[in-house]
Short mmCIF file of C-alpha atoms in Angstrom, two decimals:
data_model
loop_
_atom_site.label_atom_id
_atom_site.label_comp_id
_atom_site.label_asym_id
_atom_site.label_seq_id
_atom_site.Cartn_x
_atom_site.Cartn_y
_atom_site.Cartn_z
CA UNK F 1 -3.57 31.42 3.63
CA UNK F 2 -6.30 29.10 2.33
CA UNK F 3 -4.06 28.01 -0.53
CA UNK F 4 -1.22 27.20 1.89
CA UNK F 5 -3.59 25.18 4.07
CA UNK F 6 -4.83 23.19 1.08
CA UNK F 7 -1.29 22.63 -0.16
CA UNK F 8 -0.24 21.28 3.23
CA UNK F 9 -3.11 18.81 3.27
CA UNK F 10 -2.29 17.55 -0.23
CA UNK F 11 1.38 17.18 0.67
CA UNK F 12 0.47 15.14 3.75
CA UNK F 13 -1.90 12.98 1.71
CA UNK F 14 0.76 12.33 -0.96
CA UNK F 15 3.37 11.67 1.76
CA UNK F 16 1.18 8.96 3.27
CA UNK F 17 0.62 7.41 -0.15
CA UNK F 18 4.27 7.37 -1.18
CA UNK F 19 5.15 5.75 2.15
CA UNK F 20 2.53 3.04 1.67
CA UNK F 21 3.49 2.37 -1.94
CA UNK F 22 7.11 1.87 -0.89
CA UNK F 23 6.16 -0.39 2.00
CA UNK F 24 3.93 -2.29 -0.40
CA UNK F 25 6.47 -3.25 -3.02
CA UNK F 26 9.34 -3.76 -0.57
CA UNK F 27 7.16 -6.15 1.46
CA UNK F 28 5.95 -8.02 -1.61
CA UNK F 29 9.59 -8.76 -2.48
CA UNK F 30 9.80 -11.04 0.55
CA UNK F 31 6.45 -12.67 -0.20
CA UNK F 32 7.54 -13.35 -3.78
CA UNK F 33 10.67 -15.19 -2.68
CA UNK F 34 8.59 -17.49 -0.50
CA UNK F 35 5.81 -18.01 -3.05
CA UNK F 36 8.28 -18.87 -5.81
CA UNK F 37 9.92 -21.42 -3.55
CA UNK F 38 6.76 -23.13 -2.24
CA UNK F 39 4.26 -22.63 -5.07
CA UNK F 40 6.50 -22.75 -8.14
CA UNK F 41 3.86 -24.69 -10.12
CA UNK F 42 1.30 -21.89 -9.69
CA UNK F 43 2.78 -19.58 -12.32
CA UNK F 44 -0.46 -17.65 -12.79
CA UNK F 45 -0.36 -16.62 -9.13
CA UNK F 46 3.35 -15.77 -9.23
CA UNK F 47 2.74 -13.63 -12.32
CA UNK F 48 -0.10 -11.80 -10.55
CA UNK F 49 2.02 -11.09 -7.45
CA UNK F 50 4.88 -9.91 -9.68
CA UNK F 51 2.49 -7.51 -11.43
CA UNK F 52 1.28 -6.29 -8.07
CA UNK F 53 4.87 -5.57 -7.08
CA UNK F 54 5.65 -3.76 -10.35
CA UNK F 55 2.55 -1.61 -10.01
CA UNK F 56 3.36 -0.63 -6.43
CA UNK F 57 6.86 0.37 -7.52
CA UNK F 58 5.39 2.30 -10.46
CA UNK F 59 3.03 4.15 -8.16
CA UNK F 60 5.88 4.98 -5.79
CA UNK F 61 7.90 6.46 -8.65
CA UNK F 62 4.90 8.52 -9.77
CA UNK F 63 4.64 10.09 -6.33
CA UNK F 64 8.41 10.62 -6.24
CA UNK F 65 8.25 12.47 -9.56
CA UNK F 66 5.29 14.45 -8.22
CA UNK F 67 7.27 15.71 -5.23
CA UNK F 68 10.28 16.41 -7.43
CA UNK F 69 8.06 18.58 -9.64
CA UNK F 70 6.97 20.51 -6.52
CA UNK F 71 10.60 21.05 -5.55
CA UNK F 72 10.24 19.57 -2.07
CA UNK F 73 10.43 16.27 -0.22
CA UNK F 74 7.56 14.29 1.28
CA UNK F 75 6.76 14.71 4.94
CA UNK F 76 8.50 12.21 7.22
CA UNK F 77 5.58 9.94 8.09
CA UNK F 78 6.23 6.54 9.67
CA UNK F 79 4.61 3.13 10.01
CA UNK F 80 1.80 4.61 12.10
CA UNK F 81 0.52 5.86 8.72
CA UNK F 82 1.01 2.49 7.05
CA UNK F 83 -2.23 0.57 6.52
CA UNK F 84 -0.52 -2.76 5.82
CA UNK F 85 1.99 -2.13 8.64
CA UNK F 86 -0.73 -1.77 11.23
CA UNK F 87 -2.99 -4.47 9.82
CA UNK F 88 -0.16 -7.02 9.87
CA UNK F 89 0.60 -6.06 13.47
CA UNK F 90 -3.02 -6.44 14.56
CA UNK F 91 -3.50 -9.80 12.83
CA UNK F 92 -0.05 -11.41 13.14
CA UNK F 93 1.21 -9.68 16.29
CA UNK F 94 4.43 -8.42 14.74
CA UNK F 95 5.68 -5.82 12.29
CA UNK F 96 6.09 -6.51 8.58
CA UNK F 97 9.85 -6.56 9.01
CA UNK F 98 9.55 -9.17 11.76
CA UNK F 99 7.12 -11.37 9.85
CA UNK F 100 8.71 -14.70 8.96
CA UNK F 101 7.45 -14.97 5.38
CA UNK F 102 9.03 -18.39 4.86
CA UNK F 103 7.22 -19.79 7.88
CA UNK F 104 3.98 -18.09 6.84
CA UNK F 105 4.17 -19.46 3.31
CA UNK F 106 4.94 -22.95 4.62
CA UNK F 107 1.78 -22.97 6.77
CA UNK F 108 -1.43 -23.00 4.73
CA UNK F 109 -3.55 -21.31 7.38
CA UNK F 110 -1.03 -18.52 7.92
CA UNK F 111 -0.59 -18.00 4.20
CA UNK F 112 -4.36 -17.85 3.75
CA UNK F 113 -4.46 -15.19 6.45
CA UNK F 114 -1.71 -13.20 4.72
CA UNK F 115 -3.58 -13.39 1.40
CA UNK F 116 -6.78 -12.23 3.09
CA UNK F 117 -4.94 -9.31 4.71
CA UNK F 118 -3.39 -8.22 1.41
CA UNK F 119 -6.77 -8.52 -0.29
CA UNK F 120 -8.49 -6.46 2.43
CA UNK F 121 -5.81 -3.77 2.20
CA UNK F 122 -6.10 -3.48 -1.57
CA UNK F 123 -9.90 -3.37 -1.53
CA UNK F 124 -9.75 -0.66 1.13
CA UNK F 125 -7.31 1.27 -1.03
CA UNK F 126 -9.56 0.97 -4.08
CA UNK F 127 -12.61 2.18 -2.18
CA UNK F 128 -10.66 5.09 -0.68
CA UNK F 129 -9.57 6.17 -4.16
CA UNK F 130 -13.22 6.35 -5.22
CA UNK F 131 -13.76 8.82 -2.39
CA UNK F 132 -10.65 10.86 -3.14
CA UNK F 133 -11.48 11.13 -6.83
CA UNK F 134 -14.80 12.73 -5.86
CA UNK F 135 -13.08 15.26 -3.59
CA UNK F 136 -12.83 18.71 -5.17
CA UNK F 137 -9.67 19.62 -3.27
CA UNK F 138 -7.85 16.49 -4.42
CA UNK F 139 -9.01 16.78 -8.02
CA UNK F 140 -8.02 20.46 -8.10
CA UNK F 141 -4.42 19.23 -8.29
CA UNK F 142 -4.35 17.80 -11.80
CA UNK F 143 -1.06 15.91 -11.36
CA UNK F 144 -2.22 14.26 -8.16
CA UNK F 145 -5.56 13.44 -9.71
CA UNK F 146 -3.87 11.65 -12.63
CA UNK F 147 -1.76 9.57 -10.23
CA UNK F 148 -4.84 8.49 -8.30
CA UNK F 149 -6.63 7.64 -11.56
CA UNK F 150 -3.77 5.37 -12.62
CA UNK F 151 -3.74 3.64 -9.23
CA UNK F 152 -7.52 3.17 -9.36
CA UNK F 153 -7.25 1.39 -12.71
CA UNK F 154 -4.55 -0.91 -11.33
CA UNK F 155 -6.20 -1.76 -8.01
CA UNK F 156 -8.59 -4.57 -9.06
CA UNK F 157 -5.68 -6.63 -10.41
CA UNK F 158 -4.02 -6.31 -6.99
CA UNK F 159 -6.70 -7.98 -4.89
CA UNK F 160 -8.53 -10.28 -7.29
CA UNK F 161 -5.67 -12.82 -7.68
CA UNK F 162 -5.49 -13.22 -3.89
CA UNK F 163 -9.25 -13.78 -3.82
CA UNK F 164 -8.94 -16.34 -6.63
CA UNK F 165 -6.09 -18.10 -4.81
CA UNK F 166 -8.17 -18.31 -1.66
CA UNK F 167 -11.17 -19.68 -3.55
CA UNK F 168 -9.07 -22.25 -5.40
CA UNK F 169 -7.38 -23.44 -2.21
CA UNK F 170 -10.38 -23.15 0.14
CA UNK F 171 -8.75 -20.36 2.12
CA UNK F 172 -12.02 -18.77 3.14
CA UNK F 173 -13.39 -15.24 3.23
CA UNK F 174 -11.85 -12.52 5.43
CA UNK F 175 -12.63 -13.25 9.08
CA UNK F 176 -14.64 -10.87 11.24
CA UNK F 177 -11.57 -9.93 13.29
CA UNK F 178 -9.58 -9.19 10.13
CA UNK F 179 -12.34 -6.92 8.85
CA UNK F 180 -12.59 -5.27 12.26
CA UNK F 181 -8.84 -4.64 12.29
CA UNK F 182 -9.06 -3.09 8.82
CA UNK F 183 -11.91 -0.79 9.91
CA UNK F 184 -9.98 0.25 13.02
CA UNK F 185 -6.84 1.07 11.06
CA UNK F 186 -8.77 3.03 8.45
CA UNK F 187 -10.81 5.08 10.89
CA UNK F 188 -7.84 5.90 13.11
CA UNK F 189 -5.84 7.01 10.07
CA UNK F 190 -8.60 9.21 8.65
CA UNK F 191 -9.99 10.66 11.88
CA UNK F 192 -6.87 10.85 14.05
CA UNK F 193 -3.57 10.41 12.26
CA UNK F 194 -4.13 12.73 9.29
CA UNK F 195 -5.53 15.57 11.44
CA UNK F 196 -2.70 15.19 13.97
CA UNK F 197 -0.10 15.40 11.19
CA UNK F 198 -1.81 18.43 9.70
CA UNK F 199 -1.90 20.25 13.04
CA UNK F 200 1.70 19.37 13.94
CA UNK F 201 3.78 22.52 13.27
CA UNK F 202 7.00 20.56 13.80
CA UNK F 203 6.26 17.93 11.18
CA UNK F 204 9.52 17.58 9.26
CA UNK F 205 10.15 16.61 5.69
CA UNK F 206 12.33 13.70 4.67
CA UNK F 207 15.93 14.39 3.74
CA UNK F 208 16.22 11.28 1.54
CA UNK F 209 14.00 9.13 -0.65
CA UNK F 210 12.48 5.90 0.60
CA UNK F 211 14.28 3.87 -2.06
CA UNK F 212 17.75 5.36 -1.60
CA UNK F 213 20.26 2.52 -1.45
CA UNK F 214 17.92 -0.11 -2.87
CA UNK F 215 19.18 -2.42 -5.64
CA UNK F 216 18.41 -1.15 -9.11
CA UNK F 217 16.94 -4.45 -10.23
CA UNK F 218 13.21 -5.02 -9.94
CA UNK F 219 12.54 -7.99 -7.72
CA UNK F 220 9.12 -8.47 -9.19
CA UNK F 221 10.40 -9.15 -12.69
CA UNK F 222 10.57 -12.76 -13.91
CA UNK F 223 14.28 -12.33 -14.67
CA UNK F 224 14.93 -11.76 -10.98
CA UNK F 225 13.38 -15.07 -9.97
#
C-alpha cells in the first residue's frame, strides 16, 4: 500500500511537470515570432530564447518517454497546475492563449513585464528542483531523478538571458506584485493543488499526448525563423 501511495505521488508530480514543459515551449513559440520580428538585430537574445524553447521541448520528451516506460499516461491536470499559466493571468489579466504577444512585444513596458515573469518562473523552477533533488522519495526513482538533474543543469540558461535583456534595456527588477503573484501561485500549488489531486479518487489519466497533432518541425530552431 505504501508503494502504491508513493507511486501515485510521483505520477502526479511528473504529470504536473510534463504539462508545464509543454505549456512552456508552446508558449515560447509565440514569443519567438514576435521577438524575431521586433528585435531581429538582437541575435544573442533570439538564440537564447530559441535554446530555451528547445530545452523545454527536450524536457517534455523526457517526461513522455518516462511515462511510456511506465506503461501508462500522465494524469489529466489542467492550467490550474500551470505556474506560467497562473502567473500570466495574475499579472496580465488574461490566459497565455489570450495574450497578444505582438502587442506585448511592441510595447517596451509590457515586454519588460513578460521578460520579468518568465525570469521569475524559471528561477522558481530552479529553486524547486533543488528541493526535489534532496527529497528521498523523488530520488528513489532513478529515472525521474535523472530527468530532474538534466533540467536543473539547463535552468540557469533559461532565466539569465531575460535578466541580461532587462539590464541592457533598463527593464528593471521584478516588481513586488510580480513576486507576490509568484509566491501565491507556488504556495497554492504545493499546499493545495497537489494534495487535492492526490486525494481525488476520480482523477483521470490522459488519453492522448499533449503534443499530438503538433507540427513536426521545431519552432525554436533557426531554420524555422
